[in-house]
C-alpha atoms as a PDB file:
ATOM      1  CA  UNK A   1      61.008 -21.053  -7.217  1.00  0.00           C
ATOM      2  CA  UNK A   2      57.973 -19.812  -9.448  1.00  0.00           C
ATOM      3  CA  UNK A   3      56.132 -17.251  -6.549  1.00  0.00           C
ATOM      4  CA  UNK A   4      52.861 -15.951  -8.091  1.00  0.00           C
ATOM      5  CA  UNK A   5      52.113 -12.244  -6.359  1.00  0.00           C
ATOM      6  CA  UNK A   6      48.577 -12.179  -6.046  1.00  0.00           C
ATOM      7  CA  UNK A   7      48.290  -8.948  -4.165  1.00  0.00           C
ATOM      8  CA  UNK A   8      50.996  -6.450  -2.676  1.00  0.00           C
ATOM      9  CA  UNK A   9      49.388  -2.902  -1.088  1.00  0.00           C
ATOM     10  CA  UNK A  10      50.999  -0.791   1.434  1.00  0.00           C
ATOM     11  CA  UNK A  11      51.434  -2.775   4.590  1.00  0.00           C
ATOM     12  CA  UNK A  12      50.004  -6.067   3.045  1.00  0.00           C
ATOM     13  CA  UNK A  13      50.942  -8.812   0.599  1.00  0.00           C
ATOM     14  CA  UNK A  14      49.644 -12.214  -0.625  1.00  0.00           C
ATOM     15  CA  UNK A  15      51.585 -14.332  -2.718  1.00  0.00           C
ATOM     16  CA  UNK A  16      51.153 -18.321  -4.056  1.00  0.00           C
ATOM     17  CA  UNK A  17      53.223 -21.335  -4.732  1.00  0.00           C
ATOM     18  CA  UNK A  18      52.744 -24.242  -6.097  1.00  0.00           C
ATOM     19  CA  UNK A  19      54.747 -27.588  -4.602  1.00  0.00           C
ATOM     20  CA  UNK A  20      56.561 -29.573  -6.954  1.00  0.00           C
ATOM     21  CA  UNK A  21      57.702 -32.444  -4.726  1.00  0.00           C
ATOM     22  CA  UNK A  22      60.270 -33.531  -7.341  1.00  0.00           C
ATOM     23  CA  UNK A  23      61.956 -30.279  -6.524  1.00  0.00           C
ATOM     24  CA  UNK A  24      61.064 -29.327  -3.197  1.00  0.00           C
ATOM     25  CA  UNK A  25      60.129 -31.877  -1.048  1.00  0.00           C
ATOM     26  CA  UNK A  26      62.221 -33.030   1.972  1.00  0.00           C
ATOM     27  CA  UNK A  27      62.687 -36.882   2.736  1.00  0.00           C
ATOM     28  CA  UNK A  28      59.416 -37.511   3.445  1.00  0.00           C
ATOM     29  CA  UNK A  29      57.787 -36.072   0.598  1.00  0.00           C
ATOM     30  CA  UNK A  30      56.366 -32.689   1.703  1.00  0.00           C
ATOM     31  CA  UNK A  31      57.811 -29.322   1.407  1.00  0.00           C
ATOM     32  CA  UNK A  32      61.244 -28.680   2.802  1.00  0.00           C
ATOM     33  CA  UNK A  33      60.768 -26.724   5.828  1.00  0.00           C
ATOM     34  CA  UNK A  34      63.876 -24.258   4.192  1.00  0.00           C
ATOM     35  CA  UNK A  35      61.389 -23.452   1.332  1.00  0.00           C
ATOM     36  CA  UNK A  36      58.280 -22.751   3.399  1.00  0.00           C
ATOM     37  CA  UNK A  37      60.663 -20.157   5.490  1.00  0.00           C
ATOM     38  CA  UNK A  38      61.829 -18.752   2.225  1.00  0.00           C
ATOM     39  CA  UNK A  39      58.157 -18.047   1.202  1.00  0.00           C
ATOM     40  CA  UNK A  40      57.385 -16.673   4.173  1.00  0.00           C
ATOM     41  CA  UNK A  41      60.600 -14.327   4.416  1.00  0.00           C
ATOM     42  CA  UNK A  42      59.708 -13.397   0.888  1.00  0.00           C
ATOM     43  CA  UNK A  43      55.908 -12.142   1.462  1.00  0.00           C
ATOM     44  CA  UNK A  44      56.885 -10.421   4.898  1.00  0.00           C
ATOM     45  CA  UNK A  45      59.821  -8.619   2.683  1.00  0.00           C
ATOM     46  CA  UNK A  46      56.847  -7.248  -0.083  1.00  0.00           C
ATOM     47  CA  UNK A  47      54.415  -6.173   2.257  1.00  0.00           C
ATOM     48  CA  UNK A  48      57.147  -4.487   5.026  1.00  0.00           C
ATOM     49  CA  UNK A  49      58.996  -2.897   1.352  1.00  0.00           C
ATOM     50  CA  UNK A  50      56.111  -1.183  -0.069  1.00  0.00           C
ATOM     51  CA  UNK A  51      55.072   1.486   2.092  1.00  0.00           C
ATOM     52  CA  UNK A  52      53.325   5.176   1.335  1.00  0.00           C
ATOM     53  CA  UNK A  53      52.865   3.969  -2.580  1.00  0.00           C
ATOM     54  CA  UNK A  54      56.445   2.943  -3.058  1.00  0.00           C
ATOM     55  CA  UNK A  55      58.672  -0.001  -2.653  1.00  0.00           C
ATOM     56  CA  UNK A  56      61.846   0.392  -0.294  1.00  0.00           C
ATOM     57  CA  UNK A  57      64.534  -2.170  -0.139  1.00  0.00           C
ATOM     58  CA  UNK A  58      64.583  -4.060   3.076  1.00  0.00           C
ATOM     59  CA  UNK A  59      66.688  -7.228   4.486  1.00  0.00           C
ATOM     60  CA  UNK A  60      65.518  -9.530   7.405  1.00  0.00           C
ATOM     61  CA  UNK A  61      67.364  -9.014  10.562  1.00  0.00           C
ATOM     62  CA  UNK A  62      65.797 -11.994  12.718  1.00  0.00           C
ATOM     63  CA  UNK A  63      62.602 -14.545  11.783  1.00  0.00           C
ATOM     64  CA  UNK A  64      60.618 -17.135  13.785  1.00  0.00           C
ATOM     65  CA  UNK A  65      58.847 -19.885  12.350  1.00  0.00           C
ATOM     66  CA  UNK A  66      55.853 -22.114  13.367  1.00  0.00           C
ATOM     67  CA  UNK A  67      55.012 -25.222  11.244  1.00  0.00           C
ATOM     68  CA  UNK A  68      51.953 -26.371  11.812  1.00  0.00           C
ATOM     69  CA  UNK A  69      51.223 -29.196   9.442  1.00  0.00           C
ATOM     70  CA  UNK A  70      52.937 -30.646   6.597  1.00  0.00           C
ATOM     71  CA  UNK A  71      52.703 -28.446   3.504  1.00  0.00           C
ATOM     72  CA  UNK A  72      51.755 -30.251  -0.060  1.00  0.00           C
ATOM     73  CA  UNK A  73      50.228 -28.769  -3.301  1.00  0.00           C
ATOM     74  CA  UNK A  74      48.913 -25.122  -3.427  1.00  0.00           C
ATOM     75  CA  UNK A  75      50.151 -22.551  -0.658  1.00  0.00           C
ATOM     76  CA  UNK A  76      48.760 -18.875  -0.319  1.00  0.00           C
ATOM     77  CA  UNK A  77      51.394 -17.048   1.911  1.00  0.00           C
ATOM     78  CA  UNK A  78      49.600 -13.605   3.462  1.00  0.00           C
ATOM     79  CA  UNK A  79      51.860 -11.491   5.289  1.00  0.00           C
ATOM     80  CA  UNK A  80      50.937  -7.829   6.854  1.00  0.00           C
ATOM     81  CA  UNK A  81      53.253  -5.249   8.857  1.00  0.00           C
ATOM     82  CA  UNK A  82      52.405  -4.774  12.756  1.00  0.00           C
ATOM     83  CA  UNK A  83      54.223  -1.789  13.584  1.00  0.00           C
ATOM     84  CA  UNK A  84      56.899   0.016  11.481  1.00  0.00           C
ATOM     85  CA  UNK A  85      59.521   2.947  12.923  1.00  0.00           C
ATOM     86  CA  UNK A  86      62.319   4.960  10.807  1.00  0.00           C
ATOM     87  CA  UNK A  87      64.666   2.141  10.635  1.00  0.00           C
ATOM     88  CA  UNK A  88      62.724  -1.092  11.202  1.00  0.00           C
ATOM     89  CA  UNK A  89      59.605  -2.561  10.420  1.00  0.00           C
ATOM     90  CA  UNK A  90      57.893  -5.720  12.468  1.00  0.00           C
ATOM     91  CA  UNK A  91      55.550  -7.767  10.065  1.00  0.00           C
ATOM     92  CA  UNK A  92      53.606 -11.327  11.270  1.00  0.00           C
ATOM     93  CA  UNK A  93      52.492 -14.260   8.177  1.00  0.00           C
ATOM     94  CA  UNK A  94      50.757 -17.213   7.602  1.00  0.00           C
ATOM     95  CA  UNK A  95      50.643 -19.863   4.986  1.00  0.00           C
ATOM     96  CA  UNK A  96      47.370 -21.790   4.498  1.00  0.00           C
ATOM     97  CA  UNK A  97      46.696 -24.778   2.059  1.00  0.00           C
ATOM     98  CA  UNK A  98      43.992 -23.948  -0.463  1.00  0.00           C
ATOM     99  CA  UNK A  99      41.192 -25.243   1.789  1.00  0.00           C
ATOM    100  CA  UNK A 100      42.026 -22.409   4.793  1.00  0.00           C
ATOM    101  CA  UNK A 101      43.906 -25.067   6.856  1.00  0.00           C
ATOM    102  CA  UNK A 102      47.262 -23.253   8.689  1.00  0.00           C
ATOM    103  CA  UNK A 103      50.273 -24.531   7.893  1.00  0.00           C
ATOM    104  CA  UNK A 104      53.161 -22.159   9.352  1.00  0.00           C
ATOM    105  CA  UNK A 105      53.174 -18.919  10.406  1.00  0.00           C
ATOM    106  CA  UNK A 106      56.042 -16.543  11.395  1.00  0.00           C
ATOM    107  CA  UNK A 107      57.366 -12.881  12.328  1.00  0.00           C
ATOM    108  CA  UNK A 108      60.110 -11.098  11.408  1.00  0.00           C
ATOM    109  CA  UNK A 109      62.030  -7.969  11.717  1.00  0.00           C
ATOM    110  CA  UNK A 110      62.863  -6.026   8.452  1.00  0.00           C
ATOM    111  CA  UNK A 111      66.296  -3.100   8.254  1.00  0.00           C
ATOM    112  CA  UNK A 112      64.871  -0.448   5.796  1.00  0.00           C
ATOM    113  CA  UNK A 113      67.782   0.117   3.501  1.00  0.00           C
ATOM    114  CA  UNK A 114      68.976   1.811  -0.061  1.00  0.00           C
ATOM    115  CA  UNK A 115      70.736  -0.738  -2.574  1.00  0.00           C
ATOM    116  CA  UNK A 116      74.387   0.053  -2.926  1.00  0.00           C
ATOM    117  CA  UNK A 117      75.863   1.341  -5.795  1.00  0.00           C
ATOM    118  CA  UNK A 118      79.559   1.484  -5.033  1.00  0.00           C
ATOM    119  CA  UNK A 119      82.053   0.092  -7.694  1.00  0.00           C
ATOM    120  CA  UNK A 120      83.747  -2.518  -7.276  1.00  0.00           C
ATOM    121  CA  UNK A 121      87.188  -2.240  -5.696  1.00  0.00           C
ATOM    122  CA  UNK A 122      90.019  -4.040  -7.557  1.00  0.00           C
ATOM    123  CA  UNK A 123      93.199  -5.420  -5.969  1.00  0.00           C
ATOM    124  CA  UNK A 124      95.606  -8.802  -6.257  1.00  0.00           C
ATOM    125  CA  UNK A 125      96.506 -11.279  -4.215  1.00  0.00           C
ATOM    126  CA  UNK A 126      98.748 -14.192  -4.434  1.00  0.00           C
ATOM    127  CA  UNK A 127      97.753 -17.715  -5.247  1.00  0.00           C
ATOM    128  CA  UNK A 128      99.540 -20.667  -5.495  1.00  0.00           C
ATOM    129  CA  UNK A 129     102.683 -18.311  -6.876  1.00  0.00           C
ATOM    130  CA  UNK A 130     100.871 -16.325  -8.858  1.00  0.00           C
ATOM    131  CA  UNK A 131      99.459 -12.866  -8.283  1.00  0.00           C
ATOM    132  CA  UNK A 132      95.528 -13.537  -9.376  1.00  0.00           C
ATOM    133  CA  UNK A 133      93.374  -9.942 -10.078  1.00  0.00           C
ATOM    134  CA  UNK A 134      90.562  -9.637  -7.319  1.00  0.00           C
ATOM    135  CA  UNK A 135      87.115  -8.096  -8.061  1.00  0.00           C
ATOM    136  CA  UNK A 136      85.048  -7.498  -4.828  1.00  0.00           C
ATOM    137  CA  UNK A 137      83.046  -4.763  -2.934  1.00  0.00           C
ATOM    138  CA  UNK A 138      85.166  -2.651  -0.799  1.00  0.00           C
END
């Protein structure tokens, strides 16, 4: 999607993007409202994962969106964290257009998490007559 981070600190991140309407743009020609929630779900994710000088892995458990105005060229995507507990941390975002002007703004709820590392489990099953190997997480 070609994010540019511009700043992440503990509790904080700003990131840009620049539109490309041949890619991006809905049927009227601004930005898909699916990408603008994917930026903001992104900077939310950076500033609610690095915490206390290190980056944790976190997944979004529930997001609301605003749009504002339609969304073309340039877009600066801040994002900070409100309150954060054990488990969960509650972070609020904006994007802006170049010139200041709000475009969307959301909040979210982040799961603090480790990555997995379990191998994955092996088994068959039956297709069309033939038993086919199976590669998956168990």
């Amino acid at each position: 999607m070609g994010i540019e981070q511009v700043s992440v600190k503990p509790g904080f991140a700003t990131l840009e993007w620049s539109f490309d309407p041949d890619r991006y743009a809905n049927g009227l020609g601004i930005a898909h409202g699916g990408v603008i929630g994917t930026l903001l779900d992104v900077v939310m994710g950076y500033a609610c994962g690095y915490q206390d000088q290190k980056v944790s892995a976190v997944v979004t458990t529930g997001m609301t969106i605003h749009y504002l105005a339609a969304a073309q060229n340039k877009l600066i995507a801040t994002a900070q964290v409100e309150r954060q507990t054990r488990h969960l941390a509650f972070s609020s975002a904006t994007v802006r257009s170049t010139d200041g002007s709000l475009l969307a703004q959301a909040m979210a709820t982040f799961k603090k998490t480790t990555p997995r590392t379990q191998q994955p489990a092996e088994s068959s099953l039956e297709v069309w007559g033939k038993e086919q190997k199976v590669v998956g997480h168990a």
